[in-house]
Amino acid sequence: ELKVEQNPLFLSMQEGKNYTIYCNYSTTSDRLYWYRQDPGKSLESLFVLLSNGAVKQEGRLMASLDTKARLSTLHITAAVHDLSATYFCAVDGPGSGNTPLVFGKGTRLSVIA
Amino acid sequence: EPEVTQTPSHQVTQMGQEVILRCVPISNHLYFYWYRQILGQKVEFLVSFYNNEISEKSEIFDDQFSVERPDGSNFTLKIRSTKLEDSAMYFCASSELFGYTFGSGTRLTVV
């Protein structure tokens, strides 16, 4: 059974600081997704990582994937208040085609002045 | 940008009643999904649908649940006899090959 673990689950950080959120998963998968969720809202796609070594950046967020280590990181650079949200990683199950996503528990990020 | 549309945005129902949650996936997508998120918890897979049939379902998706694609555009989730623990946000998603687009969700409250 595929398991996805994120840490930390809660993160309070000061504006301007850097931090990394980690996402580990238990079985082979080449596809990993990062989503942002604001309270009471839907899941906004941030990054789709499709291969080992993939690195994607958008603004202050950068995501990477190491399929050998079964690890993805979401790095936050110089945090600002607008980044406060819950961040989920999700992994496709093994096999070709569209297998259901398995989500981590999410990291609730609070950026404070 | 194409969207997945869900209706209603919020539904309150009495325990034991049937509810139907509606979704309009992106038109050229082939795979459709329902996920749910109990307040403050992670997103859980319910069911996937491809080529007019269920392709995979989770343990949560028991006999109380059913899905349908009644016409070429709508994709529905029916809960036959709601329980208090069915209260959650229900998300519909669709995909082509890689990447999933989620709808804005239906908040179901069972009282």
mmCIF file of C-alpha atoms in Angstrom, chain A residues 4 31 33 35 37 40-43 45 48 50 88 92 97-106 108, chain B residues 31 33 35 37 40-45 48 56 89 91 95-100 102-105 107:
data_model
loop_
_atom_site.group_PDB
_atom_site.id
_atom_site.type_symbol
_atom_site.label_atom_id
_atom_site.label_comp_id
_atom_site.label_asym_id
_atom_site.label_seq_id
_atom_site.Cartn_x
_atom_site.Cartn_y
_atom_site.Cartn_z
ATOM 1 C CA VAL A 4 2.862 9.389 1.695
ATOM 2 C CA ARG A 31 4.919 11.220 -10.602
ATOM 3 C CA TYR A 33 2.317 16.606 -7.303
ATOM 4 C CA TYR A 35 -0.936 21.411 -4.188
ATOM 5 C CA GLN A 37 -5.072 24.747 -0.282
ATOM 6 C CA GLY A 40 -12.298 26.194 2.799
ATOM 7 C CA LYS A 41 -11.023 26.247 -0.769
ATOM 8 C CA SER A 42 -10.077 23.768 -3.450
ATOM 9 C CA LEU A 43 -6.698 22.309 -4.330
ATOM 10 C CA SER A 45 -1.931 22.735 -8.517
ATOM 11 C CA VAL A 48 3.868 18.352 -11.362
ATOM 12 C CA LEU A 50 7.344 13.628 -13.666
ATOM 13 C CA PHE A 88 -0.098 18.842 0.142
ATOM 14 C CA ASP A 92 0.331 8.541 -8.286
ATOM 15 C CA GLY A 97 -2.059 5.219 -16.811
ATOM 16 C CA ASN A 98 -3.988 7.220 -14.283
ATOM 17 C CA THR A 99 -3.900 5.677 -10.877
ATOM 18 C CA PRO A 100 -5.526 7.495 -7.964
ATOM 19 C CA LEU A 101 -3.526 10.064 -6.084
ATOM 20 C CA VAL A 102 -2.468 9.311 -2.529
ATOM 21 C CA PHE A 103 -2.082 12.477 -0.493
ATOM 22 C CA GLY A 104 0.099 13.333 2.444
ATOM 23 C CA LYS A 105 -1.504 14.831 5.531
ATOM 24 C CA GLY A 106 -0.510 18.320 4.492
ATOM 25 C CA ARG A 108 -0.042 23.936 7.458
ATOM 26 C CA TYR B 31 -10.529 10.106 -16.313
ATOM 27 C CA TYR B 33 -12.422 11.030 -9.778
ATOM 28 C CA TYR B 35 -12.078 12.569 -3.410
ATOM 29 C CA GLN B 37 -11.623 15.707 2.771
ATOM 30 C CA GLY B 40 -8.776 19.512 8.825
ATOM 31 C CA GLN B 41 -7.668 16.155 7.474
ATOM 32 C CA LYS B 42 -6.005 14.857 4.353
ATOM 33 C CA VAL B 43 -7.617 14.314 0.992
ATOM 34 C CA GLU B 44 -8.808 10.728 0.489
ATOM 35 C CA PHE B 45 -9.538 8.920 -2.755
ATOM 36 C CA SER B 48 -12.101 6.691 -10.315
ATOM 37 C CA GLU B 56 -10.843 1.761 -9.059
ATOM 38 C CA MET B 89 -15.708 18.416 1.479
ATOM 39 C CA PHE B 91 -13.869 17.164 -4.612
ATOM 40 C CA SER B 95 -7.420 14.331 -15.943
ATOM 41 C CA GLU B 96 -6.134 13.615 -19.407
ATOM 42 C CA LEU B 97 -2.971 11.655 -18.775
ATOM 43 C CA PHE B 98 -0.835 13.347 -16.160
ATOM 44 C CA GLY B 99 -2.001 16.098 -13.944
ATOM 45 C CA TYR B 100 -5.319 16.484 -12.244
ATOM 46 C CA PHE B 102 -9.810 19.666 -9.075
ATOM 47 C CA GLY B 103 -13.183 21.333 -8.770
ATOM 48 C CA SER B 104 -13.970 23.867 -6.083
ATOM 49 C CA GLY B 105 -15.685 21.230 -3.966
ATOM 50 C CA ARG B 107 -19.213 20.960 1.411
#
